[in-house]
CSV table of C-alpha atoms and ligand atoms in Angstrom, one decimal:
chain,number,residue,atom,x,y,z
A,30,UNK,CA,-2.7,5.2,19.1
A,31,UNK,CA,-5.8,5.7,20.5
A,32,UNK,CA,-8.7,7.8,20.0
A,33,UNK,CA,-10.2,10.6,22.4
A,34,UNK,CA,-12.8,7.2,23.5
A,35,UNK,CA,-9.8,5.3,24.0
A,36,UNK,CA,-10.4,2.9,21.2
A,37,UNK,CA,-7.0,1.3,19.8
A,38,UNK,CA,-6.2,2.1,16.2
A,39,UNK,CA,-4.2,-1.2,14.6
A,40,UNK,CA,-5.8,-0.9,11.1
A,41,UNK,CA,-2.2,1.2,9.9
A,42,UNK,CA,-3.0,-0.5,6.2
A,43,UNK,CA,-6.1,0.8,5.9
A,44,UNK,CA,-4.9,4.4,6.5
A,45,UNK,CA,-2.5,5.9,9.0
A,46,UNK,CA,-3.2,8.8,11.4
A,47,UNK,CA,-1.7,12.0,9.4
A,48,UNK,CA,1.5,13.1,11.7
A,49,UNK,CA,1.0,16.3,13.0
A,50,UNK,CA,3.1,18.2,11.3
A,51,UNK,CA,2.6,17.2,8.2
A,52,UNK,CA,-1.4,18.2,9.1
A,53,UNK,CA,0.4,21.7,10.0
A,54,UNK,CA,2.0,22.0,6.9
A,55,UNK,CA,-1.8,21.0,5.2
A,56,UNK,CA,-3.2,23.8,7.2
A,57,UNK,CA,-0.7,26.1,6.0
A,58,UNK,CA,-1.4,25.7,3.0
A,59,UNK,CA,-5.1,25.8,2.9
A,60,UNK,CA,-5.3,28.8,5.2
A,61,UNK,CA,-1.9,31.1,4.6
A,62,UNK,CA,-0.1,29.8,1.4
A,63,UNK,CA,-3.6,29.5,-0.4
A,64,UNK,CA,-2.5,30.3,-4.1
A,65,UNK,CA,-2.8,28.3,-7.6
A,66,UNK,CA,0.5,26.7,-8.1
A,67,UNK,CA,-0.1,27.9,-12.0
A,68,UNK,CA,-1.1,31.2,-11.0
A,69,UNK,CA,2.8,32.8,-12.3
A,70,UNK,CA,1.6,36.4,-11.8
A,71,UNK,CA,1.9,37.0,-7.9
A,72,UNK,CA,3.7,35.5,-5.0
A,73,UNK,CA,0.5,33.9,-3.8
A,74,UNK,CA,1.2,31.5,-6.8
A,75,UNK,CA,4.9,31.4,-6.6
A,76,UNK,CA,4.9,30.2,-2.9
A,77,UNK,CA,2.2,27.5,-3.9
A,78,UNK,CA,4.8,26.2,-6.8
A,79,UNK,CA,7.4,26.2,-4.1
A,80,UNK,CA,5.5,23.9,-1.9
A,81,UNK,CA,5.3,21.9,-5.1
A,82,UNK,CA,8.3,21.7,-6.2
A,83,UNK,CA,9.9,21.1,-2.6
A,84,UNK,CA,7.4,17.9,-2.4
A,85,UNK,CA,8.1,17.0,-5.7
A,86,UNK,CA,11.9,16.3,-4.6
A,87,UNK,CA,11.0,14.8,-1.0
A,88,UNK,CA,8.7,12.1,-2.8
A,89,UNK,CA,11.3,11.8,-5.4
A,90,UNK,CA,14.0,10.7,-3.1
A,91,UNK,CA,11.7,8.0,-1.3
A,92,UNK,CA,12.2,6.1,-4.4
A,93,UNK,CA,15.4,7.2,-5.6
A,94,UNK,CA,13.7,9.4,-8.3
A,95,UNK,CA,14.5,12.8,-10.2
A,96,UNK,CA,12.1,15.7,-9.5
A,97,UNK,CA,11.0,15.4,-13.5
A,98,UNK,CA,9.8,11.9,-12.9
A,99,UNK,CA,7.4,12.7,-10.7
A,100,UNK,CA,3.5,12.5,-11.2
A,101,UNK,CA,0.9,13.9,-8.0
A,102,UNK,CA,-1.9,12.2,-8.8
A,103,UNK,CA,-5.3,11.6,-6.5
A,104,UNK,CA,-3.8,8.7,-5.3
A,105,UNK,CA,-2.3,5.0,-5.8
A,106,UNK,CA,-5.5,3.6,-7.6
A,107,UNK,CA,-5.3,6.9,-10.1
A,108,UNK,CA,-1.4,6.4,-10.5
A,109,UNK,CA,-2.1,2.1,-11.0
A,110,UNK,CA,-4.9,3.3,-13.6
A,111,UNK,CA,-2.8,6.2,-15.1
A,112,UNK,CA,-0.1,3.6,-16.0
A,113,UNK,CA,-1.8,0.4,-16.9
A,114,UNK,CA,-4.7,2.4,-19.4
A,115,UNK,CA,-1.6,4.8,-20.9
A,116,UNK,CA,0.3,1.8,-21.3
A,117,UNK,CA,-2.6,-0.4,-23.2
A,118,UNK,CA,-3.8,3.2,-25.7
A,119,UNK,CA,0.1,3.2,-26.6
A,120,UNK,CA,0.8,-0.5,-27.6
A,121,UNK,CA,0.4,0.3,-31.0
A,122,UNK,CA,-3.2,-1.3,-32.2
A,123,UNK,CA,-2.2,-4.4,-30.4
A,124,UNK,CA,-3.3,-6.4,-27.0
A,125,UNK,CA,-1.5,-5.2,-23.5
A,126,UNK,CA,0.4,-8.0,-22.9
A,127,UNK,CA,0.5,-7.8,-19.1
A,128,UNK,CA,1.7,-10.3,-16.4
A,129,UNK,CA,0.9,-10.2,-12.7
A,130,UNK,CA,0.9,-11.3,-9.4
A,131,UNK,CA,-2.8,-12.5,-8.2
A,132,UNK,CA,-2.3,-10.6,-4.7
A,133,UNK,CA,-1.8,-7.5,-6.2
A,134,UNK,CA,-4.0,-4.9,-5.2
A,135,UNK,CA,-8.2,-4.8,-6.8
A,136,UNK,CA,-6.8,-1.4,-8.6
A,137,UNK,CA,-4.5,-3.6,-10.4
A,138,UNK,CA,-6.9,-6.7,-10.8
A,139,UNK,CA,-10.2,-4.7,-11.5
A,140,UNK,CA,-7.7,-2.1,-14.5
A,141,UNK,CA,-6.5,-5.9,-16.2
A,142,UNK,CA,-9.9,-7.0,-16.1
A,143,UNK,CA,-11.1,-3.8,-17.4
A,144,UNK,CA,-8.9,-3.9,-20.4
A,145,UNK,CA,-9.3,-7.3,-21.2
A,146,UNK,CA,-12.8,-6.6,-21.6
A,147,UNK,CA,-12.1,-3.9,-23.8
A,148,UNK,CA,-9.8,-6.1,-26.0
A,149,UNK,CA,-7.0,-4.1,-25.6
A,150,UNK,CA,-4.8,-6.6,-22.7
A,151,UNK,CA,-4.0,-9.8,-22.2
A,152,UNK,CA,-3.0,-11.4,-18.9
A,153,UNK,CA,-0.9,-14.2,-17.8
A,154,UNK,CA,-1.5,-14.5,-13.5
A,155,UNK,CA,1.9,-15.7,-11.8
A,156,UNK,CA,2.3,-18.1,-9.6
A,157,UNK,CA,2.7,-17.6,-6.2
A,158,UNK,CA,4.2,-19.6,-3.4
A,159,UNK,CA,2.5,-19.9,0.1
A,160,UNK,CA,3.6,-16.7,1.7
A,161,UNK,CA,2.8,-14.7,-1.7
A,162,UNK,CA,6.0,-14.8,-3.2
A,163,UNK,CA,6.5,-14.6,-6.9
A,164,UNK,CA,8.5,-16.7,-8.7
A,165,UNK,CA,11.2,-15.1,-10.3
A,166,UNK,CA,12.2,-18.2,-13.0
A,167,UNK,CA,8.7,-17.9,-14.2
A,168,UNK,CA,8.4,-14.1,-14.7
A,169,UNK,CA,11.6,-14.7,-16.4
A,170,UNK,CA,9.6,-17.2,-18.7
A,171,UNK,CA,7.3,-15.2,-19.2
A,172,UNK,CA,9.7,-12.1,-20.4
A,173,UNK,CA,11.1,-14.6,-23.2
A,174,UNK,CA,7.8,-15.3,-24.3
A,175,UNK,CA,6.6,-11.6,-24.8
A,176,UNK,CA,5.2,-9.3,-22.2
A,177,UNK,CA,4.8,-5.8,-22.1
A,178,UNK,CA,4.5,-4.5,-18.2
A,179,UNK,CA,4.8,-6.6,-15.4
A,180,UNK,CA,3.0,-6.0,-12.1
A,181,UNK,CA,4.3,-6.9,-8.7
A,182,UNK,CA,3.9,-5.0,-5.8
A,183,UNK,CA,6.5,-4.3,-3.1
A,184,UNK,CA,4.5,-5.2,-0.3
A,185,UNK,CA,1.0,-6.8,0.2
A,186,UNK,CA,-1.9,-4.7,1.6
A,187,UNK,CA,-3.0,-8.0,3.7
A,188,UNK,CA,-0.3,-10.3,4.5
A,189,UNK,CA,2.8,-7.8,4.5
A,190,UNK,CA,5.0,-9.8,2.1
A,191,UNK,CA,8.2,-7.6,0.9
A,192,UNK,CA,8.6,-8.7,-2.6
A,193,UNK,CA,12.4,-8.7,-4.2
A,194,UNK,CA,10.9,-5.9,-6.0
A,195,UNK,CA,14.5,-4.8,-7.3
A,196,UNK,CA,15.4,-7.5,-8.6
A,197,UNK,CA,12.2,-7.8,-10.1
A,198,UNK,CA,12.9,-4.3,-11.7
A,199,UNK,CA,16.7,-5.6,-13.2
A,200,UNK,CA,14.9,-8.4,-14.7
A,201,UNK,CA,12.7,-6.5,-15.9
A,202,UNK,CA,14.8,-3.8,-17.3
A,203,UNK,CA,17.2,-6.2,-18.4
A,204,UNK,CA,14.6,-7.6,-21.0
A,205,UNK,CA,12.5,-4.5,-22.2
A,206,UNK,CA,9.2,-4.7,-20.0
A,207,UNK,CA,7.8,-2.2,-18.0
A,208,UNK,CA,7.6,-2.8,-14.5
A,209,UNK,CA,4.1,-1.2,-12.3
A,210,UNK,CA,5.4,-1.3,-9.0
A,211,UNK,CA,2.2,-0.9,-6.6
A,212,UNK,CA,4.3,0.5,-3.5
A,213,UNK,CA,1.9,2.0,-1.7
A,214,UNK,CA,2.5,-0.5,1.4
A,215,UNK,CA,6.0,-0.2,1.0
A,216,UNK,CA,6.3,3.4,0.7
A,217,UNK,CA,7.9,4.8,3.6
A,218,UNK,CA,8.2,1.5,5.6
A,219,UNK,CA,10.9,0.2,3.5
A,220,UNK,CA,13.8,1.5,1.3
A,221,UNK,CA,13.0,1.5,-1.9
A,222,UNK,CA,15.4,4.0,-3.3
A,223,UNK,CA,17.1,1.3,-5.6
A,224,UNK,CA,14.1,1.7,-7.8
A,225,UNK,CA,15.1,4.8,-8.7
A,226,UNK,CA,17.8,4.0,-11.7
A,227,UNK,CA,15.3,1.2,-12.5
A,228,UNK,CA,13.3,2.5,-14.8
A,229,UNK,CA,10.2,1.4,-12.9
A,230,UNK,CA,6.5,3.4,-12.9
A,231,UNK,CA,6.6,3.0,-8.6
A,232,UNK,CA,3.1,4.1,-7.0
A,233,UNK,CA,2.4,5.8,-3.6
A,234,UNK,CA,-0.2,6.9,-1.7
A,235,UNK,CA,0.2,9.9,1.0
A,236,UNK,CA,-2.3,8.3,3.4
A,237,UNK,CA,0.2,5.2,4.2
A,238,UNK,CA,2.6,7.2,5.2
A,239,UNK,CA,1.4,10.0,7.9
A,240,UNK,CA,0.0,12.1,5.0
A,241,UNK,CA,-3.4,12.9,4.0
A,242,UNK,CA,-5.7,11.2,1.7
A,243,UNK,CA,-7.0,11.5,-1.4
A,244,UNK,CA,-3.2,12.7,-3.1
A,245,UNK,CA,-0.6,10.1,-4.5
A,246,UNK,CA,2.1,10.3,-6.8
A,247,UNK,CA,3.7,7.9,-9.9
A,248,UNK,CA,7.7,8.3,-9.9
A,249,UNK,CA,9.1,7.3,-13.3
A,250,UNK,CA,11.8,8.3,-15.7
A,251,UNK,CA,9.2,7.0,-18.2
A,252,UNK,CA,6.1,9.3,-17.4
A,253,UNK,CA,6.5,10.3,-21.4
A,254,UNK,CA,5.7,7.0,-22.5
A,255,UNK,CA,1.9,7.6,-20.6
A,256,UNK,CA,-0.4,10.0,-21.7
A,257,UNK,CA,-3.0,11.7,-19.4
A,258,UNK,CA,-6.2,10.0,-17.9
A,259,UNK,CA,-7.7,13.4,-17.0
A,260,UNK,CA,-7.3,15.7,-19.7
A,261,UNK,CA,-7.5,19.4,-18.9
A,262,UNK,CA,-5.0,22.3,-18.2
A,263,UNK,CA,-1.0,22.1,-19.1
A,264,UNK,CA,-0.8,21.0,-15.2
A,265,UNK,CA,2.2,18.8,-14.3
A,266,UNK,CA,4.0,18.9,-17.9
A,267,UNK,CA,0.4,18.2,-19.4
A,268,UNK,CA,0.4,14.8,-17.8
A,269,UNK,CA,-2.9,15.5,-15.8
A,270,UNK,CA,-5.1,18.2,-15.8
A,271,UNK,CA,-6.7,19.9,-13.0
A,272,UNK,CA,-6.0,22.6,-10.5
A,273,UNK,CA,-2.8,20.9,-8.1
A,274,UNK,CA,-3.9,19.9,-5.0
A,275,UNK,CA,-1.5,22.0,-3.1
A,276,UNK,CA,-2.3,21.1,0.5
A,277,UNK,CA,-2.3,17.9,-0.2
A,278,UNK,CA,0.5,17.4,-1.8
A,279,UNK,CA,2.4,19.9,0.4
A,280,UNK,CA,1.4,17.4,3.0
A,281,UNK,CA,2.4,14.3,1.0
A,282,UNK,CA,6.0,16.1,0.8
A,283,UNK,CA,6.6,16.6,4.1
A,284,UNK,CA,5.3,13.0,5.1
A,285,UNK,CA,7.7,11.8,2.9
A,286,UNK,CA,10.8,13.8,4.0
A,287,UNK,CA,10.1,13.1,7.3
A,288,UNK,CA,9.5,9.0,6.9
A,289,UNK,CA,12.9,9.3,5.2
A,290,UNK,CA,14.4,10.4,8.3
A,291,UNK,CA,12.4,8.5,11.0
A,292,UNK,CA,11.7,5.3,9.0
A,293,UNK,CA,14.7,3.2,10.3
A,294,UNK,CA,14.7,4.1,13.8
A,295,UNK,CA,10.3,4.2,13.6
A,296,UNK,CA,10.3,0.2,11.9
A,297,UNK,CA,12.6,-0.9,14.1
A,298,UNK,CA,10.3,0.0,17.2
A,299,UNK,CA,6.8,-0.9,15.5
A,300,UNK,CA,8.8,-4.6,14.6
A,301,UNK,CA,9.1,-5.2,18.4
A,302,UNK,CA,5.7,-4.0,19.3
A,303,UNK,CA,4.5,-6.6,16.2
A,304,UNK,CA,6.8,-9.4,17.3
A,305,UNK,CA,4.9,-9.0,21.5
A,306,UNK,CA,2.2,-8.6,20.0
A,307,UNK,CA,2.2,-12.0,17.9
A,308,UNK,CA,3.8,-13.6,20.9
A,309,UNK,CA,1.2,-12.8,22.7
A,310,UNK,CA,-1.5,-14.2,20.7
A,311,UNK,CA,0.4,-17.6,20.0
A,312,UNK,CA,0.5,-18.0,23.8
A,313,UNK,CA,-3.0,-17.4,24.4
A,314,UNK,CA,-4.9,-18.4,21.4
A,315,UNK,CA,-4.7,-22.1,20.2
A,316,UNK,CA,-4.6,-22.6,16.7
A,317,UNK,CA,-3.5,-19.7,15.3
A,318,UNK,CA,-1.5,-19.3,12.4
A,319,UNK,CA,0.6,-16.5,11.2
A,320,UNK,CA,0.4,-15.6,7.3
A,321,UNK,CA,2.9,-14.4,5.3
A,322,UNK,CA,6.8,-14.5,4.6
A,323,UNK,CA,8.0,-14.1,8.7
A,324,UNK,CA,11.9,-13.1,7.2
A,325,UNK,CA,10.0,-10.8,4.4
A,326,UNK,CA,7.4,-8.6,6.0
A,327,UNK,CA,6.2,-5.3,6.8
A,328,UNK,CA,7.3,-3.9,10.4
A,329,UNK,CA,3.6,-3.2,10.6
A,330,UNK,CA,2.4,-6.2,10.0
A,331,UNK,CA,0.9,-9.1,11.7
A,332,UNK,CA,-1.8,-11.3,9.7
A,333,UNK,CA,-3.1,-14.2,11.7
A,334,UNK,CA,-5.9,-17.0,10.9
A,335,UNK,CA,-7.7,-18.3,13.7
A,336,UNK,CA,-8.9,-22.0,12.7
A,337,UNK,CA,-12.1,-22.3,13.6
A,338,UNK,CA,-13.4,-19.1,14.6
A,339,UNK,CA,-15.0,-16.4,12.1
A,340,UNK,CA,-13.7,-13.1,11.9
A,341,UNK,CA,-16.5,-11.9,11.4
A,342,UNK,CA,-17.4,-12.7,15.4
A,343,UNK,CA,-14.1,-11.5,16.6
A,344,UNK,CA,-13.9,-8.2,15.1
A,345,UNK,CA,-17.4,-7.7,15.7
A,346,UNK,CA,-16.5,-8.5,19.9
A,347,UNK,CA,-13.4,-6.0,19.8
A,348,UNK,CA,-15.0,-3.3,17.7
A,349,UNK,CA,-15.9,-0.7,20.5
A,350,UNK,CA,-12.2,-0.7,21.5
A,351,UNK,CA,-10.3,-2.1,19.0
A,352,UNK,CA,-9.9,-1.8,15.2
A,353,UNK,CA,-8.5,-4.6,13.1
A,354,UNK,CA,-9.8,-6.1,10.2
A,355,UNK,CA,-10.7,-8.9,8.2
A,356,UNK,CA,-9.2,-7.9,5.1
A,357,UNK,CA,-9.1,-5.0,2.7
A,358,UNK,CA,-10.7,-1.8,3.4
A,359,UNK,CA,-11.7,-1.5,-0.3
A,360,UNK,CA,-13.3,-5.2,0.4
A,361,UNK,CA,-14.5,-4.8,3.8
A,362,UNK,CA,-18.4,-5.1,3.5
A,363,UNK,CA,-17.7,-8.0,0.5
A,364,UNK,CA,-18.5,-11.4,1.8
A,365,UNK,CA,-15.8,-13.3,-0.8
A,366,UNK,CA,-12.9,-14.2,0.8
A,367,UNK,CA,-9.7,-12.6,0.3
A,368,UNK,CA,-8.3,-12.8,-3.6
A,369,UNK,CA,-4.9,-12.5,-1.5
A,370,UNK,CA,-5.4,-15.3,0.5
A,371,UNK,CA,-7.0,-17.8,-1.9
A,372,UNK,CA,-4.0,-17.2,-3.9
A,373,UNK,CA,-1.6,-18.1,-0.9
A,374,UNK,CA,-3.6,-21.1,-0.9
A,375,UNK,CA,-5.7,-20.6,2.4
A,376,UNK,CA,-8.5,-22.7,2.5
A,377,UNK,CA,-12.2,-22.8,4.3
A,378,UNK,CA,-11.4,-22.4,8.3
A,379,UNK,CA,-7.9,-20.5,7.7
A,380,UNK,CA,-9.7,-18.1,5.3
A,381,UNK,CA,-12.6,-17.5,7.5
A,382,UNK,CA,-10.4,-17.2,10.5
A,383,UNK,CA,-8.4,-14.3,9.1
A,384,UNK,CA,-7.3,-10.9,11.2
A,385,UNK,CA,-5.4,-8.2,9.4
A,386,UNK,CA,-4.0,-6.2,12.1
A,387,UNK,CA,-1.6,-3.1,11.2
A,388,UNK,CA,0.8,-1.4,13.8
A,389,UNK,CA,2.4,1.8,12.9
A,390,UNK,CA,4.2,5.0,14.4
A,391,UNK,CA,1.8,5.6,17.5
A,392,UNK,CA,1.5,2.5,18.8
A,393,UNK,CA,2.3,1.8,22.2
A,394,UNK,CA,2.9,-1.2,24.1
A,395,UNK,CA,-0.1,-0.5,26.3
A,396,UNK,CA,-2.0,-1.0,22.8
A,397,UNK,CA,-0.3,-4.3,22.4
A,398,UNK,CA,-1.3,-5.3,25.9
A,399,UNK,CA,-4.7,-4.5,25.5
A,400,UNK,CA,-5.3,-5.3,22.2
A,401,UNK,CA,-4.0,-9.5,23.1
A,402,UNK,CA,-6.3,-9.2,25.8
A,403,UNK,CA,-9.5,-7.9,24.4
A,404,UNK,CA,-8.5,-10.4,21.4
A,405,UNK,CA,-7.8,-13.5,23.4
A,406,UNK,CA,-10.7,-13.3,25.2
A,407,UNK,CA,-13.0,-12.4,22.4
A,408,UNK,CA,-11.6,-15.8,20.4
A,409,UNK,CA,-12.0,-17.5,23.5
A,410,UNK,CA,-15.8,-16.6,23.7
A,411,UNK,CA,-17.2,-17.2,20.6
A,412,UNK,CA,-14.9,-21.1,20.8
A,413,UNK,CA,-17.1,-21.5,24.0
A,414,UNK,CA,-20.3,-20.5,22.0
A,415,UNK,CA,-19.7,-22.4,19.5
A,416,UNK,CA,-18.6,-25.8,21.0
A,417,UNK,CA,-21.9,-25.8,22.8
B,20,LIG,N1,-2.4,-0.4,-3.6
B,20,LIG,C1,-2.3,-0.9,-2.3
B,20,LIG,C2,-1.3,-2.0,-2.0
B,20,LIG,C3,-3.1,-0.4,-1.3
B,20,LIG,O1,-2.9,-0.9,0.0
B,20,LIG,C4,-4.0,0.7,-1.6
B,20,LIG,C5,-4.9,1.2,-0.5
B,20,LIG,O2,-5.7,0.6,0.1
B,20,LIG,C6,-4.1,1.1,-2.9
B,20,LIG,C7,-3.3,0.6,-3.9
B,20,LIG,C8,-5.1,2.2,-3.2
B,20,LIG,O3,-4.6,3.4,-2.7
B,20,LIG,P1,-5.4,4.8,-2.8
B,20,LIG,O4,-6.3,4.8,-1.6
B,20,LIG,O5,-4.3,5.8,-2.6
B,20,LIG,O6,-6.0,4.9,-4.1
C-alpha cells in the first residue's frame, strides 16, 4: 500500500487503511441513510437502526457472539475502560482484584493504575516468558488464591504474540473470574469465534480491521454485570449514552463481515509477504533479531531489534518513503522504552534497536522489496557513522 507520493505504508498496527467499501458504506450513511438510529417515528430512523442492527450481528459473529451481547462503543480503549471501571464500582465495597499480563496494552495498564490509585483494585502482574507468553500454571495460581477479572490479550500491539486466549477463557470460566480480552490486534486477523460461549468481555477496534476509527465494540454475554461510563440517553439498552455513531459503526459492520470472509485466504498472503520480508532483512542486516513467538504470531507481523543501531536513526532515514515504527503509536513521541519489551526481557542495545513493522491487506511484494532495501541500507549507514 502506498500513498499518492509513493510512500510505503507498513505501520498496519497502528491503523489500517479503511477498505473501500466499507468507506462506501460510511458514506452512505453520512450522506443518504443520515437518520438517528433512536429516531422510531420515520424511516429515516428505521433504516439507521437497520444499519445497526445488521453491524451488531456481523461484529457479533467475529467473536462467536449473540447480537444482545454486543456493546459499540468509541473504541477499544472506551470498551478496556468500560469493563475494568464497571467491574471495580460493582465489587461490592471491596478492592478489584485484577491479574494481568505486563504487555497488555497502556489502556489496560494506565485503567489498573488508575484504580489502584483510587483504592478500589488490586493487581498481581504475570509473568511472562521471553516471547510474551503467559504462564498458564500461574494464572491458575492466581485463580485459587482469589481474583476477580483477568486480563490477557489475544495478540500484542508490538511483538504480535497470539496468546492461548481460549484456553485462557475455560480456565477462567472454569473458576469464576472474568476474563478482559484486549483483542483489538487479533480482531479480524485471527479466529476468535471460540470466545463466544466463553463468557469473556472481548474488545475490538474498527480501525484494525479496514474500518474507520474512532468506533469499537465490547461483545459479552455479561454486559449486565457493567454499568455505563457515559451516562445519557436509553442508547444501546442504557449501557452508554449518546447519539449512535451510525456511520461508523455501519462501517465497523461491514469491515467485520467482510474480514470474516477474506481473513483466511487475506493472512495467508500477508504471512508470505512477512516471512520475504524478514528473510530479507536476516540476509542483509547483521545482527538482527526477530521478537516474538515465530509459531504464535500475527500474519502481520514482523518485530525486529537491530543490536547496535537506534531506531530512532533508522526510521528517521526511511521516513520519506517508508513507515514503520519504533513502538506504540500511543507511545511514539515517549522516550521510555517499550513496557512490552522490557517485560520480554530485552535489554539496552536490543531495546534501542527495535522496528515494529506491520503488513496488512494491501501490501505488495514491490513494498517488501523496497522496504528491505531502503531498510538495509539505512542500518547500514548509520553502522558506518557510527564506527567512525
Ligand atoms: N488495545 C490494543 C492491543 C491496541 O493495539 C490498541 C490500539 O492501538 C488499543 C487497545 C486502543 O484502541 P483504540 O484506538 O480503538 O482505542
Amino acid at each position: 500500500m502506498r500513498d499518492q507520493r509513493g510512500r510505503i505504508y507498513l505501520d498496519y498496527h497502528a491503523t489500517t487503511p479503511v477498505d473501500p467499501r466499507v468507506a462506501d458504506v460510511v458514506a452512505r450513511h453520512m450522506l443518504v441513510s443520515f437518520g438517528n438510529a433512536g429516531s422510531a417515528d420515520h424511516v429515516f430512523g428505521d433504516e439507521a437502526a437497520a444499519a445497526v442492527d445488521a453491524a451488531t450481528a456481523s461484529v457479533g459473529a467475529l467473536v462467536g457472539g449473540r447480537a444482545v451481547d454486543v456493546l459499540f462503543t468509541s473504541g477499544a480503549t472506551e470498551s478496556i475502560n468500560m469493563v475494568l471501571k464497571g467491574l471495580a464500582a460493582r465489587a461490592g465495597g471491596r478492592r478489584l482484584r485484577i491479574a494481568a499480563s505486563p504487555t497488555e496494552h497502556s489502556a489496560v495498564l494506565h485503567s489498573c493504575e488508575a484504580l489502584v490509585r483510587a483504592g478500589i483494585a488490586e493487581v498481581t502482574w504475570l509473568r511472562v516468558d521471553g516471547h510474551g507468553h503467559v504462564d498458564m500454571n500461574e494464572i491458575e495460581q492466581v485463580f485459587g488464591r482469589g481474583c476477580d477479572v483477568v486480563c490477557v490479550m489475544a495478540a500484542n500491539n508490538e511483538i504480535g504474540t497470539i496468546a492461548p486466549f481460549a484456553r485462557v477463557a475455560a480456565l477462567a470460566q472454569q473458576h469464576g473470574v472474568a476474563y478482559l480480552c484486549d483483542a483489538s490486534q487479533a480482531g479480524g486477523r485471527v479466529l476468535l469465534e471460540s470466545l463466544g460461549a466463553l463468557d469473556a468481555f472481548v474488545v475490538l477496534s474498527a480501525h484494525k480491521m479496514y474500518g474507520p476509527r474512532g468506533v469499537g465494540a465490547l461483545v459479552s454475554s455479561r454486559l449486565k454485570a457493567l454499568g455505563p461510563l457515559i451516562h445519557g440517553g436509553e442508547q444501546q439498552r442504557g449501557l452508554r449514552g449518546g447519539t449512535l455513531n451510525v456511520p461508523g459503526i455501519a462501517g465497523f459492520g461491514e469491515a467485520a463481515r467482510l474480514r470474516r470472509e477474506e481473513m483466511g485466504t487475506d493472512e495467508s498472503r500477508v504471512a508470505q509477504l512477512r516471512d520475504d520480508l524478514q528473510g530479507r532483512l536476516l540476509a542483509g542486516i547483521p545482527h538482527i533479531a526477530v521478537n516474538g513467538d515465530p509459531l504464535s504470531r500475527l500474519a502481520g507481523n514482523l518485530h525486529v531489534s537491530v543490536t547496535g543501531i537506534p531506531n530512532g536513526a533508522v526510521v528517521a532515514r526511511v521516513r520519506d518513503r517508508l513507515a514503520i515504527a519504533t513502538g506504540a503509536a500511543c507511545a511514539s513521541g515517549i522516550e521510555a522504552p517499550s513496557h512490552v519489551l522490557r517485560a520480554i526481557g530485552l535489554e539496552g542495545p536490543h531495546l534501542d534497536g527495535a522496528l515494529r513493522i506491520g503488513l496488512g491487506r494491501w501490501t505488495t511484494s514491490g513494498d517488501v522489496e523496497e522496504a528491505s532495501a531502503l531498510l538495509i541500507v539505512a542500518v547500514r549507514a548509520i553502522a558506518q557513522l557510527l564506527t567512525r
